[in-house]
XYZ file of C-alpha atoms in Angstrom:
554
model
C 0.000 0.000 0.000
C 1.665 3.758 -0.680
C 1.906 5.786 2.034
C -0.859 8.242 1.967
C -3.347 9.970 4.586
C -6.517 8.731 4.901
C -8.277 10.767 2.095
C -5.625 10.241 -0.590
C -5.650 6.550 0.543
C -9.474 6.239 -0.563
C -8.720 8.032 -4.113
C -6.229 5.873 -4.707
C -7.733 2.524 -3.904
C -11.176 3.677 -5.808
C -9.157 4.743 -8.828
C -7.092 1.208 -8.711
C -10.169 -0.633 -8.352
C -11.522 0.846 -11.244
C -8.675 -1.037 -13.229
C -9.415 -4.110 -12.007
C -6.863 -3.969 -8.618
C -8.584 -5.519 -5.667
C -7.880 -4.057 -2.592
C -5.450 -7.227 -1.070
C -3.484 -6.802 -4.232
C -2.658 -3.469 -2.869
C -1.522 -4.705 -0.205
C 1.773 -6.745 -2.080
C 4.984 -5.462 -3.433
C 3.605 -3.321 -6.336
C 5.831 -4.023 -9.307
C 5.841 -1.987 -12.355
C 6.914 -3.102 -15.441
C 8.296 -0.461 -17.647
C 7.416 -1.814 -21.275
C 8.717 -0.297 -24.202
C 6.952 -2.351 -26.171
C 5.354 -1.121 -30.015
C 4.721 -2.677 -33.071
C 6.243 -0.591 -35.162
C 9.861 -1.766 -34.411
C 11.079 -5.381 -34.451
C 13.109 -5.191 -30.889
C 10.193 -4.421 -29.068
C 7.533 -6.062 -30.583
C 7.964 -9.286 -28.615
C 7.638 -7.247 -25.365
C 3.881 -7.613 -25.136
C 4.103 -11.273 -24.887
C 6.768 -11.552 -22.532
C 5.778 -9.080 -20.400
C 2.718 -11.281 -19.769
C 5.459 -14.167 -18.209
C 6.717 -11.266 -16.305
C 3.355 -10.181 -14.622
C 2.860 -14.507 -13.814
C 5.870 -14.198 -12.228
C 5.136 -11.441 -10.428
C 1.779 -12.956 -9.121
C 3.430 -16.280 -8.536
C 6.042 -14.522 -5.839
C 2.864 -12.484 -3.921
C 3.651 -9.060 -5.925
C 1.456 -6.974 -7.692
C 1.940 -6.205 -11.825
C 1.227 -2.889 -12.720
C 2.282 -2.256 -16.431
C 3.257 0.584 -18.199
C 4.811 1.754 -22.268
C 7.268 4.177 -22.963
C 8.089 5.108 -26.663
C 10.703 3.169 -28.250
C 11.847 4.659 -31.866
C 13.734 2.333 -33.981
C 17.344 3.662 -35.594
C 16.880 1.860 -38.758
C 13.490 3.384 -39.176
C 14.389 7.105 -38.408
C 17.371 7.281 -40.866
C 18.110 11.504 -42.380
C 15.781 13.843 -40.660
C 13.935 11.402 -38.667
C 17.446 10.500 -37.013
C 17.472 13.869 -35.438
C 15.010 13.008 -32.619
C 16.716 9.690 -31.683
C 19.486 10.376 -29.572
C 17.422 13.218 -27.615
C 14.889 10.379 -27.091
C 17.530 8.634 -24.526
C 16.811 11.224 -22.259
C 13.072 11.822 -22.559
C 12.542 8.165 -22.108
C 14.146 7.737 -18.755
C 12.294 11.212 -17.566
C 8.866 9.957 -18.929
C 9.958 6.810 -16.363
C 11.017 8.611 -13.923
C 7.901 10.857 -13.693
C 5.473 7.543 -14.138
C 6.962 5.796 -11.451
C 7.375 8.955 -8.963
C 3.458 9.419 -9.532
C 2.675 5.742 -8.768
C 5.309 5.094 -5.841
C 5.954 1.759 -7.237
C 7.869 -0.185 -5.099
C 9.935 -2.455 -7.373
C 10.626 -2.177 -11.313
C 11.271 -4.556 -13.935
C 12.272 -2.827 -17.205
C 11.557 -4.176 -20.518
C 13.726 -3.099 -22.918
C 15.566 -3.276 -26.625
C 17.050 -1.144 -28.955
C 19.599 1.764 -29.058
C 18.199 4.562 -26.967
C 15.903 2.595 -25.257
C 18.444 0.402 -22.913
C 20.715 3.507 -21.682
C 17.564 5.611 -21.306
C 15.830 3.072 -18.642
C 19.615 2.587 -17.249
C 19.537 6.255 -16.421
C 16.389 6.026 -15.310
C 16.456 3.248 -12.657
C 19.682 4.965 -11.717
C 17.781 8.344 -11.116
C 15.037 6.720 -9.071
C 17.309 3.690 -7.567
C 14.223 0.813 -6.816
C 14.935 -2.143 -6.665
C 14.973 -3.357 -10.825
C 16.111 -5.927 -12.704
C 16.001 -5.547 -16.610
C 14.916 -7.644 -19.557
C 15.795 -7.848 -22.971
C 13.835 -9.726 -26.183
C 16.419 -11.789 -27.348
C 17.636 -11.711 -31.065
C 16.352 -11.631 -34.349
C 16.863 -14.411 -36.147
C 19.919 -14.175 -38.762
C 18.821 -14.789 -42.499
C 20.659 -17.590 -44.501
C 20.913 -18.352 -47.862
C 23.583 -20.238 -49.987
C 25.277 -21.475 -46.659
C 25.928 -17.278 -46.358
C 23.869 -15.616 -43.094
C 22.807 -12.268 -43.389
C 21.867 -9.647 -40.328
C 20.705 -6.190 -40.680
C 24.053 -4.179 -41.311
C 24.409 -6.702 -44.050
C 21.289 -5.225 -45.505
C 22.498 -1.096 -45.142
C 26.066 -2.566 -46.770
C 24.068 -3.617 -49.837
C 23.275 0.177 -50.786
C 26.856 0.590 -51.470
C 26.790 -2.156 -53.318
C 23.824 -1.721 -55.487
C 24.968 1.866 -56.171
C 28.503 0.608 -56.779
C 26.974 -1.723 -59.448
C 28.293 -5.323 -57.438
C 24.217 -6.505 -57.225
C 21.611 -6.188 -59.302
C 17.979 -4.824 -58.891
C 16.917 -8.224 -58.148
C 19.398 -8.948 -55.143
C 18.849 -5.287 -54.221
C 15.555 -6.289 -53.166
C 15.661 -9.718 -52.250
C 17.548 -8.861 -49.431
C 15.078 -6.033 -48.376
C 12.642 -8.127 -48.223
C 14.437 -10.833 -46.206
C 17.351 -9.903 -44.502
C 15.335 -9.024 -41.076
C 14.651 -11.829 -40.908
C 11.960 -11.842 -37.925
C 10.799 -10.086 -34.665
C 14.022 -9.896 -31.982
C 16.823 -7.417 -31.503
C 18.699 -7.515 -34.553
C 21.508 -9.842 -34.692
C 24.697 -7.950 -34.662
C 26.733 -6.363 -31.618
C 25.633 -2.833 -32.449
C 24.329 -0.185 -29.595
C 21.197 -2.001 -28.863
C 22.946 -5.216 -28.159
C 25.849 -3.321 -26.323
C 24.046 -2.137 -23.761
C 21.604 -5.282 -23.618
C 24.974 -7.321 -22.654
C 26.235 -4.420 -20.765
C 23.593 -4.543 -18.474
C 24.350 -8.320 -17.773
C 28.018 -7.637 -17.184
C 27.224 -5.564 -14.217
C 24.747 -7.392 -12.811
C 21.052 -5.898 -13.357
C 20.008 -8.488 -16.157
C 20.016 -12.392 -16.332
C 22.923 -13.653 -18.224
C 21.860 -14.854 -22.047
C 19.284 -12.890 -22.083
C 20.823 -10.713 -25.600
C 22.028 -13.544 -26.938
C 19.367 -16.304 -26.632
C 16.907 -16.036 -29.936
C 13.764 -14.026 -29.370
C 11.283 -17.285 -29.522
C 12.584 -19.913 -27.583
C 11.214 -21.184 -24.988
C 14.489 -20.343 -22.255
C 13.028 -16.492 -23.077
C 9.907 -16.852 -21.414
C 11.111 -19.249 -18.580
C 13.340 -16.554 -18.054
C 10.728 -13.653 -18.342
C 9.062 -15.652 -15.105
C 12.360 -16.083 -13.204
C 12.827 -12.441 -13.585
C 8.976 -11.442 -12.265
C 9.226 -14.011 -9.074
C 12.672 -12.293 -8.272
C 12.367 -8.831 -8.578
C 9.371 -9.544 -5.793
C 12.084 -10.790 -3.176
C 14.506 -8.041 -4.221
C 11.612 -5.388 -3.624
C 11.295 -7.097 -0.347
C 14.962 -6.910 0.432
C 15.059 -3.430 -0.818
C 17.996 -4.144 -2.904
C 18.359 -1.370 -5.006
C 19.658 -0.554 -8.193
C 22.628 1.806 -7.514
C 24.050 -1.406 -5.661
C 24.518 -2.676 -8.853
C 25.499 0.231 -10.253
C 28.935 0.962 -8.385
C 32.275 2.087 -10.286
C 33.275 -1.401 -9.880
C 30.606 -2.973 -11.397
C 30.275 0.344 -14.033
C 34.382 -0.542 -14.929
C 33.650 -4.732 -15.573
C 30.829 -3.362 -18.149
C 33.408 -1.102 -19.455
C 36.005 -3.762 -19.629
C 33.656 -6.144 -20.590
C 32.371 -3.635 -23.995
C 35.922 -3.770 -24.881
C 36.640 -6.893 -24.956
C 33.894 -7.820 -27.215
C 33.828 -5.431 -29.616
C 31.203 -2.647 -28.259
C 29.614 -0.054 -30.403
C 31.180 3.432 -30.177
C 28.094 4.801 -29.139
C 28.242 3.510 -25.981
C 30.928 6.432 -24.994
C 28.192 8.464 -24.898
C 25.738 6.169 -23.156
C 28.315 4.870 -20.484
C 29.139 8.590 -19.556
C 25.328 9.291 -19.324
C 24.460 6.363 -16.880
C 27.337 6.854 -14.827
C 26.515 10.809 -14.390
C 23.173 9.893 -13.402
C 24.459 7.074 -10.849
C 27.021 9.632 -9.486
C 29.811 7.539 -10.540
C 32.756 9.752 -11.734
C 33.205 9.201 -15.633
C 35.142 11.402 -18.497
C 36.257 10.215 -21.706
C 40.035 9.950 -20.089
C 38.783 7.832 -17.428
C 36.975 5.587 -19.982
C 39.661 5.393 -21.833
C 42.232 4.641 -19.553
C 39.234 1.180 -18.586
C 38.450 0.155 -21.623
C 42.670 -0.148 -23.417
C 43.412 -2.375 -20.166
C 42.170 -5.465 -21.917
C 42.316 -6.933 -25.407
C 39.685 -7.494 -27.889
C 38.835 -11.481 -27.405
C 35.796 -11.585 -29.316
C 34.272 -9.061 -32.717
C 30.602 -10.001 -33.919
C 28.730 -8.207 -36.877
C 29.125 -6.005 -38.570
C 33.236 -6.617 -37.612
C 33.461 -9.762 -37.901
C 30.906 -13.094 -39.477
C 29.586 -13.633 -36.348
C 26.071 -13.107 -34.889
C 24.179 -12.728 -32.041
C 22.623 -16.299 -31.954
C 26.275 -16.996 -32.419
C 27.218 -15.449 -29.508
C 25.226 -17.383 -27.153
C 26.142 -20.418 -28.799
C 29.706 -20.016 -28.177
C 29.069 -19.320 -24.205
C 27.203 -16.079 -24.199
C 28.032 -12.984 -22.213
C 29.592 -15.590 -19.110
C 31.697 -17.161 -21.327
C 33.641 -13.637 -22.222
C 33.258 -12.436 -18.866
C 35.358 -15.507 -17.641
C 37.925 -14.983 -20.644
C 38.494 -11.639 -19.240
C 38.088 -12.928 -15.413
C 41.291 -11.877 -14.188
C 40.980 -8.145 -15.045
C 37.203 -7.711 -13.350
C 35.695 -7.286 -10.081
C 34.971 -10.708 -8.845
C 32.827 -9.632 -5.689
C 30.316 -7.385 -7.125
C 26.880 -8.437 -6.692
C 24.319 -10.093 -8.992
C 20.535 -8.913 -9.063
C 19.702 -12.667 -9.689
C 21.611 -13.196 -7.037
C 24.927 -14.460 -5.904
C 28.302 -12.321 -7.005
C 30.044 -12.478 -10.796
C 32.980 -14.735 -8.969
C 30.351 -17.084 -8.192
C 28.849 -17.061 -11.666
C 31.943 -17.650 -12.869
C 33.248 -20.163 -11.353
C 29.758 -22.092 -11.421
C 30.036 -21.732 -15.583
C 31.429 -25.053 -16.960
C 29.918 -24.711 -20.729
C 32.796 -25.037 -23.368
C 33.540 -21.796 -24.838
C 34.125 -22.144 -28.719
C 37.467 -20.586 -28.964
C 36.826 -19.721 -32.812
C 34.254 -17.078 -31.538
C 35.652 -16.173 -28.179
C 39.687 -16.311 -28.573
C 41.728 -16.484 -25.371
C 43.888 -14.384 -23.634
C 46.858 -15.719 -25.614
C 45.093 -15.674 -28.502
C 43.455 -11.578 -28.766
C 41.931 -10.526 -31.999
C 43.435 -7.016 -31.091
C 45.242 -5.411 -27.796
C 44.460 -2.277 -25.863
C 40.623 -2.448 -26.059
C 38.503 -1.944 -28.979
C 38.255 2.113 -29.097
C 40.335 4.584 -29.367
C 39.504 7.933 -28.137
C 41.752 10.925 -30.239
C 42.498 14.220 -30.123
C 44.418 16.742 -31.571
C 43.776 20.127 -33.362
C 40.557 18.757 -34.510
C 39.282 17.521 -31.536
C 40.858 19.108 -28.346
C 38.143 17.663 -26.497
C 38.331 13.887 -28.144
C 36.657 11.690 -30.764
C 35.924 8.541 -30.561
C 36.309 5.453 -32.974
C 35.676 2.054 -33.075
C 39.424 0.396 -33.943
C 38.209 -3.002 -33.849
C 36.287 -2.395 -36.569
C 38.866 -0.799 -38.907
C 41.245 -2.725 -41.136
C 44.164 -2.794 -39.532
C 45.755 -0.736 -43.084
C 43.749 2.333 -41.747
C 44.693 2.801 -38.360
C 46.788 5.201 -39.493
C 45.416 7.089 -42.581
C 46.695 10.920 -44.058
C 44.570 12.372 -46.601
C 42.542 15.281 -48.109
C 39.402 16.512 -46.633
C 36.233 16.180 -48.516
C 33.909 18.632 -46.484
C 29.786 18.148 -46.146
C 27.903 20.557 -43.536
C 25.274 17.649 -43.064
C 24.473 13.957 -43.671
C 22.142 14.794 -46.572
C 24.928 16.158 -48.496
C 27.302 13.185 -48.060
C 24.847 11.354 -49.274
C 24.189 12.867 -52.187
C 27.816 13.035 -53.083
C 27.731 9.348 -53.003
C 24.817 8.236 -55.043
C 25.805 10.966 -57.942
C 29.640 11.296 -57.855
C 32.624 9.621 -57.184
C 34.448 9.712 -53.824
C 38.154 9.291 -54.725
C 40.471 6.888 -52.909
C 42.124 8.531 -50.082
C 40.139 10.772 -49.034
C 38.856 11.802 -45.364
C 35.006 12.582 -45.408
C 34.550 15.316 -43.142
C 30.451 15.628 -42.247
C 29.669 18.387 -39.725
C 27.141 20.239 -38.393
C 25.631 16.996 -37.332
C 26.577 17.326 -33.368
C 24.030 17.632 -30.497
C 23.539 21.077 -31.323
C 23.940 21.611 -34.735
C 22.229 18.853 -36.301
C 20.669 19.136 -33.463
C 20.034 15.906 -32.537
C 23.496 14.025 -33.518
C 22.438 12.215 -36.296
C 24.766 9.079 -36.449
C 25.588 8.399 -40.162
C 25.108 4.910 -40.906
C 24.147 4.567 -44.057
C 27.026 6.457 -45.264
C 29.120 4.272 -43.192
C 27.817 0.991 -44.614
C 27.248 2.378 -47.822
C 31.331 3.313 -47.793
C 31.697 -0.717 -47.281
C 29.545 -1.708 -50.054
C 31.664 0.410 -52.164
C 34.750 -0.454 -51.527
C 36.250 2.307 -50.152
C 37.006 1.007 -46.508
C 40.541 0.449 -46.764
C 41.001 3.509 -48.939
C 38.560 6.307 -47.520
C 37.812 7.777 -43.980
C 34.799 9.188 -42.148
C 34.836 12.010 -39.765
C 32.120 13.657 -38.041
C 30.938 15.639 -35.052
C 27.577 13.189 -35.398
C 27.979 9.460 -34.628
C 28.202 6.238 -36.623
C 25.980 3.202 -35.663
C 27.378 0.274 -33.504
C 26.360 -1.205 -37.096
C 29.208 0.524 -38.996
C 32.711 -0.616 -39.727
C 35.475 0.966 -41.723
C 37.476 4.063 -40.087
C 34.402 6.351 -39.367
C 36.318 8.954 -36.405
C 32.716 10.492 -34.907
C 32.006 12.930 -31.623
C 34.733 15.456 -32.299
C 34.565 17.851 -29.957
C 34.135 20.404 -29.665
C 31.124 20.137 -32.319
C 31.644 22.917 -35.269
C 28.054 24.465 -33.991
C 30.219 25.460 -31.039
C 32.854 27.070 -33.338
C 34.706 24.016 -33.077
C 37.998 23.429 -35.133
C 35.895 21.650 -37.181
C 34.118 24.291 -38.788
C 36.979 25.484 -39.981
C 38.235 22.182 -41.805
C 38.393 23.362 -46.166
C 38.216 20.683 -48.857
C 41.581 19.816 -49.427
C 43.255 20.255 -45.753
C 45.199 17.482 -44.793
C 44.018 15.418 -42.075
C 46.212 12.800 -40.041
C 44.634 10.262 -38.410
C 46.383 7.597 -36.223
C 44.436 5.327 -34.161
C 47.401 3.543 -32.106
C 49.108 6.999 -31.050
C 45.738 8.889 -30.460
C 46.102 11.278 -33.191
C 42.929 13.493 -34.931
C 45.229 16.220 -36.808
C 44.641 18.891 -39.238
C 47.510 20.098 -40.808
C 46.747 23.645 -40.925
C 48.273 25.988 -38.472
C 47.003 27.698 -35.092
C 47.098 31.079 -36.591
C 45.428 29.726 -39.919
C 42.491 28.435 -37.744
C 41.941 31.274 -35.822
C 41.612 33.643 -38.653
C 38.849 30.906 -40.738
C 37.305 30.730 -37.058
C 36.093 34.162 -37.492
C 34.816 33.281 -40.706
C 32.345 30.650 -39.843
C 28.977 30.784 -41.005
C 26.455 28.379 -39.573
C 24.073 26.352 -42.109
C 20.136 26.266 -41.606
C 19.201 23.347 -39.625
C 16.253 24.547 -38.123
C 15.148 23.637 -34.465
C 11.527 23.871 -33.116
C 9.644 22.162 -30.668
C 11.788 20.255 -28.080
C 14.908 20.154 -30.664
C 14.936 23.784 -30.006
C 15.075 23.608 -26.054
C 17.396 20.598 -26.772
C 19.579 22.582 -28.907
C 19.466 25.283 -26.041
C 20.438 23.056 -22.719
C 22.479 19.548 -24.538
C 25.718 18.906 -23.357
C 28.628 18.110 -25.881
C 29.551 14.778 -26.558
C 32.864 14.291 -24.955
C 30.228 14.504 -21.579
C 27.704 11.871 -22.848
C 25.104 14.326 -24.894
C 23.210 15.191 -21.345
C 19.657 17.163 -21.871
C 17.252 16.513 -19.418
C 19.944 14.951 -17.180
C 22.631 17.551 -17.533
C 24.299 19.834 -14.731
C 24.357 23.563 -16.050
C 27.887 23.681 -13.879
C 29.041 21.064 -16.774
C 28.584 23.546 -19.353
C 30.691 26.829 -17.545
């Protein structure tokens, strides 16, 4: 029962029995089950069924269910202008939680959750509120095969490139439209969505194989019960979820997203969850975690692997005890127990072709490298385990775009010459606004070609979908007047992934005369891109909005 005087009390148990709640129900734990379930997106889709194993579970343990839906936009759907209202979704989704479940007084959470914006944002959000909660993801999509070749869905943005480059036909072209997603599930490839998904099994606040496990077996909705009958005796316990939320725990997911091959989105995401659990995070700090360990595992797009894959080969435990001697063994489990125990309980084999050992790394000093240098005093970030090892260290001239749109209309009418460095700007928090990540320029540089010959770099992102030596979040962004902005076509840019290097070769003096120079484009903000445009942090501090500390920004 909340804690209310006697009149409230009598509002809200009429207004609860009006949705069916009798009054003993209100009596039990009362669990609410944040469900970002839609069906307009294939994550999420599956939610609505699950969440009903959830609520039996609930019941089973003597809680209460009380569901509720967030929105849950899909990346792949909102490509070019609709991509501008993605990343600022991260934020409004854990605030529309946060002011549900303030309202209600729930006692205990369970969040159900997929896709790129949607994992970090209920992160931050049971961080802000700190109930006990315990998370739950869909599982994956099913991977597409044909001709003993399997397909997931960066396969299907790669093919652009290669239609436009002439290497498939019309036919092809759409044959793989039509098939490549291949069903409901989280799609199959260690991008953002999946990231975070295994992220928030490495520190504890999900049940382990629940990413990797395939959206329709039956394990999923055992598990969906398991996770409703325990967050019931965690609500009890009042085991919270800042207790799984610790800079211990917060540096094994870091360690953890390195070692298998994370998206480089989740330098922004990581930074936003740890500001909101008051753990101290930067962008030197993350750095400094994530190069302590080697790469020991790469899935799609960076390597043939997939999700299903994954879990076949161990799942999240078996790369966890790979990395075992660099983690935090005693940090707790929300399913109970710590990680040490977890791991020493795990006996599967691991397939070694998937999951390489310690002796064996795919790559060493983690799998990002954060740069700076004249064109990014305040870093970029890049995913180096998805470059060819030929580009980690790449000189050539600059191409310069002042959005996405442009980029991509240089590469469906002209040619992009070998060698050069794409510079796209005006696409950061503010001056898209929104930070539009550019991944179908990415891919569509793949199905070209042109990865081992041509560079990306932007003050937007690139999807934990792209590969190929796409250099994204310079800061500071060129709507701030950043050194970006000031980047002409033909500058030579250095860029050097082992030694940390994001150069332009033009001088101090020469940038701080075409500083004075700059003139903004028209991207237009209204609505709540304007006030995000207004308050967002930059991306070297995670892309904060409705979470951010004005002190940040003095």
């Amino acid at each position: 029962m909340r804690h209310l005087d006697e009149n409230a009390e009598a509002y809200y148990v009429g207004l609860m029995n009006a949705v069916g709640y009798r009054e003993k129900d209100l009596h039990k734990p009362m669990i609410g089950i944040v469900n970002s379930w839609n069906d307009v997106n294939p994550g999420h889709k599956p939610l609505r069924e699950l969440a009903q194993y959830v609520r039996e579970g609930v019941w089973a343990a003597g809680g209460t269910p009380a569901e509720f839906t967030v929105p849950a936009p899909c990346d792949g759907m909102a490509q070019l202008r609709g991509m501008k209202t993605v990343l600022p979704s991260r934020d409004l989704i854990a605030a529309s939680i946060e002011a549900m479940v303030r309202s209600h007084d729930f006692d205990g959470l369970v969040f159900l959750c997929a896709c790129d914006k949607i994992v970090p944002g209920m992160l931050m959000a049971a961080a802000a509120l700190d109930k006990p909660s315990l998370f739950l993801t869909p599982g994956s999509m099913l991977p597409f095969e044909e001709d003993g070749v399997t397909y997931v869905t960066p396969d299907l943005k790669e093919s652009i490139g290669s239609w436009k480059a002439g290497r498939i036909d019309d036919g092809q072209f759409d044959h793989f439209r039509q098939n490549i997603c291949a069903s409901c599930g989280t799609c199959s490839m260690y991008g953002t969505a999946n990231t975070m998904a295994v992220f928030a099994e490495a520190i504890g606040l999900a049940p382990f194989g629940s990413a990797t496990m395939p959206f329709c077996v039956s394990a999923k909705y055992k598990q969906a019960r398991d996770v409703g009958e325990r967050i019931v005796e965690l609500t009890r316990q009042n085991v919270t979820a800042r207790q799984f939320m610790t800079k211990e725990s917060i540096e094994n997911g870091i360690l953890h997203t390195s070692a298998t091959g994370g998206s480089s989105n989740f330098a922004l995401h990581i930074q936003a969850v740890a500001k909101v659990a008051g753990v101290p995070m930067n962008l030197k700090i993350f750095d400094e975690i994530q190069e302590k360990v080697p790469v020991i595992a790469k899935f799609k797009p960076a390597s043939p692997y997939n999700m299903v894959d994954y879990g076949r080969a161990g799942g999240a435990l078996a790369t966890l005890k790979t990395i075992e001697k660099f983690l935090h063994r005693d940090v707790p489990l929300a399913m109970g127990g710590t990680l040490g125990e977890a791991l020493d309980r795990f006996q599967r084999p691991i397939d070694r072709k998937i999951i390489h050992d310690l002796e064996h790394p795919l790559h060493e000093n983690g799998c990002f490298s954060v740069l700076y240098g004249n064109l990014a005093p305040k870093g970029a970030v890049v995913k180096k385990s998805g470059v060819d090892p030929e580009m980690f260290v790449h000189r050539g001239p600059a191409v310069v775009f002042n959005s996405e749109e442009e980029v991509m209309d240089r590469m469906m009418n002209s040619d992009i010459k070998p060698g050069s460095v794409l510079v796209i700007r005006y696409e950061g928090p503010k001056g898209g606004p929104g930070m539009r990540e550019m991944s179908i320029p990415a891919a569509m540089l793949v199905g070209m070609g042109l990865q081992k010959s041509v560079a990306m770099v932007t003050d937007g992102r690139f999807s934990g979908a792209s590969r190929g030596p796409c250099v994204g979040h310079v800061a500071p962004e060129a709507w701030d007047d950043g050194p970006i902005a000031c980047v002409k076509d033909g500058d030579m840019i250095h860029i050097d992934l082992n030694q940390h290097i994001l150069q332009l070769e033009v001088s101090d003096e020469e940038l701080e005369r075409r500083r004075k120079e700059i003139v903004k484009p028209n991207h237009p903000a209204k609505g709540v891109m304007q006030q995000y445009r207004r308050i967002v942090s930059g991306s070297e501090k995670g892309a904060l909005w409705l979470y951010a500390d004005p002190e940040d920004e003095k």
